[in-house]
């Protein structure tokens, strides 16, 4: 069971998602605005947030930014098909994934499990069912590795730079763990969607690009000339510490 905070102003969508998740055993707190959603955050202490961007008053984008200022809780955007720009901006603000509305309970369940696996790894309860050969709890590399100023503790799921903790959102952490597990190997955006986000279909590569941008801002000295997460033009990304 997962504690889910649903922030959605449309009564029909809110009711449908609430029922779908309750039927699957999740505990759900629903909020109709960003303001009430933020108030519920500390009281309800959710393990995951489902967030609509088109909210009255405080926008979902602002809610996402405020959550990311203090917490790295997984955030999944609920997006209408016509809101591509808002969806991209939401990803850049710190969301981990997005789901296009309307979505079935099965799709929501699958996306929730995938994003929660980035936090708890394999064997972490209902949300931590097996997620493939590159799950964060079972890396092939040494548990503690150092690349220049960057140290990655795979067992503790911690990252430090120059001895200071680097706080990463779940998708940022799993992307870094996955890439650094195979230094020098180039992965296409589609491969990263399948391995990190667990999207087996041809998904939206903007998920990858937005996550890379956020990750670089946190671990690189200069994101314009990245030393760690490098772009291989025309192919994808690789981990290539200098």
mmCIF file of C-alpha atoms in Angstrom:
data_model
loop_
_atom_site.group_PDB
_atom_site.id
_atom_site.type_symbol
_atom_site.label_atom_id
_atom_site.label_comp_id
_atom_site.label_asym_id
_atom_site.label_seq_id
_atom_site.Cartn_x
_atom_site.Cartn_y
_atom_site.Cartn_z
ATOM 1 C CA UNK A 1 0.000 0.000 0.000
ATOM 2 C CA UNK A 2 1.239 3.484 -0.877
ATOM 3 C CA UNK A 3 0.132 6.799 0.615
ATOM 4 C CA UNK A 4 -0.753 8.987 -2.350
ATOM 5 C CA UNK A 5 -1.538 12.704 -2.330
ATOM 6 C CA UNK A 6 -3.727 13.544 -5.325
ATOM 7 C CA UNK A 7 -3.863 17.248 -6.232
ATOM 8 C CA UNK A 8 -6.510 17.658 -8.948
ATOM 9 C CA UNK A 9 -9.214 20.292 -9.337
ATOM 10 C CA UNK A 10 -11.508 18.409 -11.761
ATOM 11 C CA UNK A 11 -14.096 16.619 -9.562
ATOM 12 C CA UNK A 12 -14.673 13.807 -12.075
ATOM 13 C CA UNK A 13 -10.958 13.085 -12.533
ATOM 14 C CA UNK A 14 -10.349 13.387 -8.807
ATOM 15 C CA UNK A 15 -13.111 10.914 -8.007
ATOM 16 C CA UNK A 16 -12.056 8.465 -10.731
ATOM 17 C CA UNK A 17 -8.381 8.421 -9.720
ATOM 18 C CA UNK A 18 -9.282 8.236 -6.038
ATOM 19 C CA UNK A 19 -11.515 5.202 -6.566
ATOM 20 C CA UNK A 20 -9.044 3.478 -8.883
ATOM 21 C CA UNK A 21 -6.225 3.759 -6.375
ATOM 22 C CA UNK A 22 -8.357 2.825 -3.360
ATOM 23 C CA UNK A 23 -9.503 -0.326 -5.152
ATOM 24 C CA UNK A 24 -5.837 -1.269 -5.544
ATOM 25 C CA UNK A 25 -5.201 -0.906 -1.849
ATOM 26 C CA UNK A 26 -3.609 2.537 -1.731
ATOM 27 C CA UNK A 27 -4.343 5.180 0.863
ATOM 28 C CA UNK A 28 -5.353 8.379 -0.912
ATOM 29 C CA UNK A 29 -5.713 11.979 0.239
ATOM 30 C CA UNK A 30 -7.334 14.225 -2.390
ATOM 31 C CA UNK A 31 -6.944 18.003 -2.652
ATOM 32 C CA UNK A 32 -8.754 20.298 -5.078
ATOM 33 C CA UNK A 33 -6.143 23.087 -5.113
ATOM 34 C CA UNK A 34 -2.438 23.614 -4.793
ATOM 35 C CA UNK A 35 -2.828 25.464 -1.520
ATOM 36 C CA UNK A 36 -4.775 22.650 0.156
ATOM 37 C CA UNK A 37 -2.406 20.101 -1.349
ATOM 38 C CA UNK A 38 0.618 21.768 0.262
ATOM 39 C CA UNK A 39 -1.209 21.911 3.594
ATOM 40 C CA UNK A 40 -1.922 18.187 3.348
ATOM 41 C CA UNK A 41 1.708 17.396 2.571
ATOM 42 C CA UNK A 42 3.014 17.627 6.143
ATOM 43 C CA UNK A 43 -0.122 16.244 7.757
ATOM 44 C CA UNK A 44 -0.639 13.244 5.451
ATOM 45 C CA UNK A 45 3.075 12.572 4.739
ATOM 46 C CA UNK A 46 2.510 10.902 1.349
ATOM 47 C CA UNK A 47 4.980 8.594 -0.346
ATOM 48 C CA UNK A 48 4.037 9.932 -3.786
ATOM 49 C CA UNK A 49 2.243 12.957 -5.257
ATOM 50 C CA UNK A 50 -0.031 12.899 -8.316
ATOM 51 C CA UNK A 51 -0.167 16.503 -9.493
ATOM 52 C CA UNK A 52 -2.361 18.252 -12.037
ATOM 53 C CA UNK A 53 -0.658 21.327 -13.509
ATOM 54 C CA UNK A 54 -3.788 23.255 -14.488
ATOM 55 C CA UNK A 55 -4.972 24.218 -11.005
ATOM 56 C CA UNK A 56 -6.940 27.281 -9.858
ATOM 57 C CA UNK A 57 -5.009 29.813 -7.816
ATOM 58 C CA UNK A 58 -1.543 28.372 -7.218
ATOM 59 C CA UNK A 59 -0.513 26.463 -10.330
ATOM 60 C CA UNK A 60 0.672 22.877 -10.263
ATOM 61 C CA UNK A 61 4.034 24.120 -11.484
ATOM 62 C CA UNK A 62 4.423 26.305 -8.399
ATOM 63 C CA UNK A 63 3.314 23.404 -6.194
ATOM 64 C CA UNK A 64 5.993 21.215 -7.777
ATOM 65 C CA UNK A 65 8.670 23.846 -7.176
ATOM 66 C CA UNK A 66 7.657 24.327 -3.548
ATOM 67 C CA UNK A 67 7.698 20.602 -2.846
ATOM 68 C CA UNK A 68 11.149 20.304 -4.441
ATOM 69 C CA UNK A 69 12.493 23.102 -2.222
ATOM 70 C CA UNK A 70 12.239 20.860 0.846
ATOM 71 C CA UNK A 71 11.457 17.283 -0.236
ATOM 72 C CA UNK A 72 12.503 14.728 -2.850
ATOM 73 C CA UNK A 73 9.204 12.828 -2.736
ATOM 74 C CA UNK A 74 8.280 11.311 -6.128
ATOM 75 C CA UNK A 75 5.993 13.549 -8.195
ATOM 76 C CA UNK A 76 3.997 12.363 -11.202
ATOM 77 C CA UNK A 77 2.314 14.985 -13.373
ATOM 78 C CA UNK A 78 -1.249 14.427 -14.556
ATOM 79 C CA UNK A 79 -1.204 16.071 -17.995
ATOM 80 C CA UNK A 80 -3.840 16.819 -20.611
ATOM 81 C CA UNK A 81 -2.702 16.019 -24.156
ATOM 82 C CA UNK A 82 -2.794 19.690 -25.160
ATOM 83 C CA UNK A 83 -0.562 20.822 -22.304
ATOM 84 C CA UNK A 84 2.807 19.829 -23.798
ATOM 85 C CA UNK A 85 4.561 23.056 -22.834
ATOM 86 C CA UNK A 86 3.273 22.901 -19.258
ATOM 87 C CA UNK A 87 4.295 19.245 -19.051
ATOM 88 C CA UNK A 88 7.864 20.000 -20.136
ATOM 89 C CA UNK A 89 8.133 22.934 -17.727
ATOM 90 C CA UNK A 90 6.790 20.691 -14.957
ATOM 91 C CA UNK A 91 9.462 18.081 -15.684
ATOM 92 C CA UNK A 92 12.115 20.772 -15.627
ATOM 93 C CA UNK A 93 10.761 21.966 -12.269
ATOM 94 C CA UNK A 94 11.433 18.556 -10.729
ATOM 95 C CA UNK A 95 8.645 16.090 -11.573
ATOM 96 C CA UNK A 96 9.720 12.480 -12.075
ATOM 97 C CA UNK A 97 7.199 11.322 -14.658
ATOM 98 C CA UNK A 98 3.911 12.222 -16.282
ATOM 99 C CA UNK A 99 0.671 10.471 -17.133
ATOM 100 C CA UNK A 100 -1.708 11.682 -19.834
ATOM 101 C CA UNK A 101 -5.321 12.072 -18.704
ATOM 102 C CA UNK A 102 -7.571 10.172 -18.749
ATOM 103 C CA UNK A 103 -5.525 7.209 -17.559
ATOM 104 C CA UNK A 104 -6.628 3.777 -16.423
ATOM 105 C CA UNK A 105 -5.956 2.481 -12.945
ATOM 106 C CA UNK A 106 -3.529 -0.054 -14.425
ATOM 107 C CA UNK A 107 -1.446 2.705 -16.048
ATOM 108 C CA UNK A 108 -1.352 4.757 -12.851
ATOM 109 C CA UNK A 109 -0.380 1.690 -10.826
ATOM 110 C CA UNK A 110 2.436 0.804 -13.229
ATOM 111 C CA UNK A 111 3.855 4.337 -13.298
ATOM 112 C CA UNK A 112 3.665 4.630 -9.515
ATOM 113 C CA UNK A 113 5.504 1.353 -9.025
ATOM 114 C CA UNK A 114 8.169 2.367 -11.528
ATOM 115 C CA UNK A 115 8.873 5.745 -9.925
ATOM 116 C CA UNK A 116 8.844 4.287 -6.406
ATOM 117 C CA UNK A 117 11.364 1.648 -7.442
ATOM 118 C CA UNK A 118 13.767 4.530 -8.008
ATOM 119 C CA UNK A 119 13.502 5.257 -4.294
ATOM 120 C CA UNK A 120 13.387 1.839 -2.624
ATOM 121 C CA UNK A 121 14.978 -0.450 -5.221
ATOM 122 C CA UNK A 122 14.155 -4.143 -5.438
ATOM 123 C CA UNK A 123 12.493 -5.918 -2.579
ATOM 124 C CA UNK A 124 11.040 -2.738 -1.110
ATOM 125 C CA UNK A 125 7.515 -3.943 -0.563
ATOM 126 C CA UNK A 126 4.605 -3.515 -2.949
ATOM 127 C CA UNK A 127 6.177 -0.536 -4.663
ATOM 128 C CA UNK A 128 9.521 -2.262 -4.987
ATOM 129 C CA UNK A 129 8.771 -5.279 -7.141
ATOM 130 C CA UNK A 130 11.546 -6.368 -9.479
ATOM 131 C CA UNK A 131 12.409 -3.659 -11.975
ATOM 132 C CA UNK A 132 15.011 -5.209 -14.238
ATOM 133 C CA UNK A 133 18.741 -5.810 -14.211
ATOM 134 C CA UNK A 134 19.635 -2.217 -13.355
ATOM 135 C CA UNK A 135 17.518 -1.722 -10.210
ATOM 136 C CA UNK A 136 19.231 0.626 -7.800
ATOM 137 C CA UNK A 137 19.660 -1.941 -5.025
ATOM 138 C CA UNK A 138 21.566 -4.437 -7.167
ATOM 139 C CA UNK A 139 24.299 -2.620 -9.084
ATOM 140 C CA UNK A 140 27.133 -4.520 -10.706
ATOM 141 C CA UNK A 141 29.738 -1.956 -9.669
ATOM 142 C CA UNK A 142 31.383 -1.406 -6.274
ATOM 143 C CA UNK A 143 28.959 0.026 -3.667
ATOM 144 C CA UNK A 144 31.137 3.129 -3.172
ATOM 145 C CA UNK A 145 32.814 4.765 -6.167
ATOM 146 C CA UNK A 146 34.522 8.122 -6.653
ATOM 147 C CA UNK A 147 34.860 10.035 -9.914
ATOM 148 C CA UNK A 148 36.831 13.238 -9.396
ATOM 149 C CA UNK A 149 34.865 15.375 -6.927
ATOM 150 C CA UNK A 150 31.800 13.100 -7.165
ATOM 151 C CA UNK A 151 31.266 10.123 -4.838
ATOM 152 C CA UNK A 152 28.382 7.698 -5.337
ATOM 153 C CA UNK A 153 27.310 5.391 -2.510
ATOM 154 C CA UNK A 154 25.206 2.772 -4.278
ATOM 155 C CA UNK A 155 24.310 0.884 -1.118
ATOM 156 C CA UNK A 156 23.155 3.964 0.758
ATOM 157 C CA UNK A 157 21.753 5.692 -2.356
ATOM 158 C CA UNK A 158 23.767 8.808 -1.508
ATOM 159 C CA UNK A 159 25.717 11.188 -3.707
ATOM 160 C CA UNK A 160 28.279 13.729 -2.521
ATOM 161 C CA UNK A 161 30.333 16.334 -4.344
ATOM 162 C CA UNK A 162 33.447 17.716 -2.672
ATOM 163 C CA UNK A 163 32.234 16.059 0.520
ATOM 164 C CA UNK A 164 28.816 17.738 0.473
ATOM 165 C CA UNK A 165 25.541 15.885 -0.003
ATOM 166 C CA UNK A 166 23.858 16.278 -3.393
ATOM 167 C CA UNK A 167 20.082 15.952 -2.996
ATOM 168 C CA UNK A 168 18.589 14.252 -6.038
ATOM 169 C CA UNK A 169 14.994 13.521 -7.021
ATOM 170 C CA UNK A 170 14.249 9.814 -7.595
ATOM 171 C CA UNK A 171 14.538 9.980 -11.388
ATOM 172 C CA UNK A 172 17.785 11.970 -11.176
ATOM 173 C CA UNK A 173 19.289 9.451 -8.776
ATOM 174 C CA UNK A 174 18.377 6.411 -10.812
ATOM 175 C CA UNK A 175 19.605 8.025 -14.029
ATOM 176 C CA UNK A 176 22.967 8.751 -12.406
ATOM 177 C CA UNK A 177 23.210 5.232 -10.949
ATOM 178 C CA UNK A 178 22.345 3.647 -14.272
ATOM 179 C CA UNK A 179 24.776 5.688 -16.366
ATOM 180 C CA UNK A 180 27.641 5.438 -13.865
ATOM 181 C CA UNK A 181 27.206 1.652 -13.691
ATOM 182 C CA UNK A 182 28.609 1.509 -17.250
ATOM 183 C CA UNK A 183 31.102 4.384 -17.637
ATOM 184 C CA UNK A 184 31.802 5.279 -21.242
ATOM 185 C CA UNK A 185 28.861 3.301 -22.654
ATOM 186 C CA UNK A 186 26.472 5.353 -24.754
ATOM 187 C CA UNK A 187 22.740 4.911 -24.178
ATOM 188 C CA UNK A 188 20.052 6.269 -26.460
ATOM 189 C CA UNK A 189 17.190 8.263 -24.993
ATOM 190 C CA UNK A 190 14.831 5.395 -25.762
ATOM 191 C CA UNK A 191 17.078 2.944 -23.893
ATOM 192 C CA UNK A 192 17.091 5.278 -20.908
ATOM 193 C CA UNK A 193 13.296 5.572 -21.018
ATOM 194 C CA UNK A 194 13.059 1.786 -20.890
ATOM 195 C CA UNK A 195 15.670 1.239 -18.179
ATOM 196 C CA UNK A 196 15.212 4.260 -15.898
ATOM 197 C CA UNK A 197 11.560 5.171 -16.406
ATOM 198 C CA UNK A 198 10.547 1.614 -17.379
ATOM 199 C CA UNK A 199 8.547 2.823 -20.370
ATOM 200 C CA UNK A 200 8.620 -0.137 -22.741
ATOM 201 C CA UNK A 201 6.720 1.738 -25.455
ATOM 202 C CA UNK A 202 8.118 4.570 -27.578
ATOM 203 C CA UNK A 203 7.844 7.208 -24.911
ATOM 204 C CA UNK A 204 8.575 10.911 -24.745
ATOM 205 C CA UNK A 205 12.321 11.598 -24.782
ATOM 206 C CA UNK A 206 11.670 14.948 -23.120
ATOM 207 C CA UNK A 207 11.543 13.015 -19.852
ATOM 208 C CA UNK A 208 15.187 12.104 -20.364
ATOM 209 C CA UNK A 209 16.357 15.516 -21.539
ATOM 210 C CA UNK A 210 14.634 17.354 -18.668
ATOM 211 C CA UNK A 211 16.112 14.951 -16.114
ATOM 212 C CA UNK A 212 19.614 15.294 -17.597
ATOM 213 C CA UNK A 213 19.315 19.070 -17.413
ATOM 214 C CA UNK A 214 18.337 18.967 -13.732
ATOM 215 C CA UNK A 215 21.022 16.409 -12.881
ATOM 216 C CA UNK A 216 23.745 18.438 -14.565
ATOM 217 C CA UNK A 217 22.709 21.547 -12.649
ATOM 218 C CA UNK A 218 23.375 19.659 -9.406
ATOM 219 C CA UNK A 219 26.550 17.684 -10.110
ATOM 220 C CA UNK A 220 28.448 19.581 -12.808
ATOM 221 C CA UNK A 221 30.717 22.578 -12.264
ATOM 222 C CA UNK A 222 29.603 23.906 -15.639
ATOM 223 C CA UNK A 223 26.557 22.278 -17.237
ATOM 224 C CA UNK A 224 27.616 23.696 -20.627
ATOM 225 C CA UNK A 225 30.764 21.541 -20.564
ATOM 226 C CA UNK A 226 29.673 18.545 -18.458
ATOM 227 C CA UNK A 227 32.368 16.328 -16.993
ATOM 228 C CA UNK A 228 30.037 13.533 -15.889
ATOM 229 C CA UNK A 229 26.779 13.226 -17.847
ATOM 230 C CA UNK A 230 27.924 13.858 -21.395
ATOM 231 C CA UNK A 231 25.954 14.193 -24.609
ATOM 232 C CA UNK A 232 26.991 12.081 -27.574
ATOM 233 C CA UNK A 233 25.446 14.090 -30.371
ATOM 234 C CA UNK A 234 23.103 12.061 -32.536
ATOM 235 C CA UNK A 235 23.167 9.078 -30.162
ATOM 236 C CA UNK A 236 22.348 9.861 -26.547
ATOM 237 C CA UNK A 237 24.154 10.143 -23.245
ATOM 238 C CA UNK A 238 27.043 8.506 -21.411
ATOM 239 C CA UNK A 239 28.778 8.790 -18.054
ATOM 240 C CA UNK A 240 32.304 9.909 -18.822
ATOM 241 C CA UNK A 241 34.098 11.538 -15.861
ATOM 242 C CA UNK A 242 37.188 13.523 -16.769
#
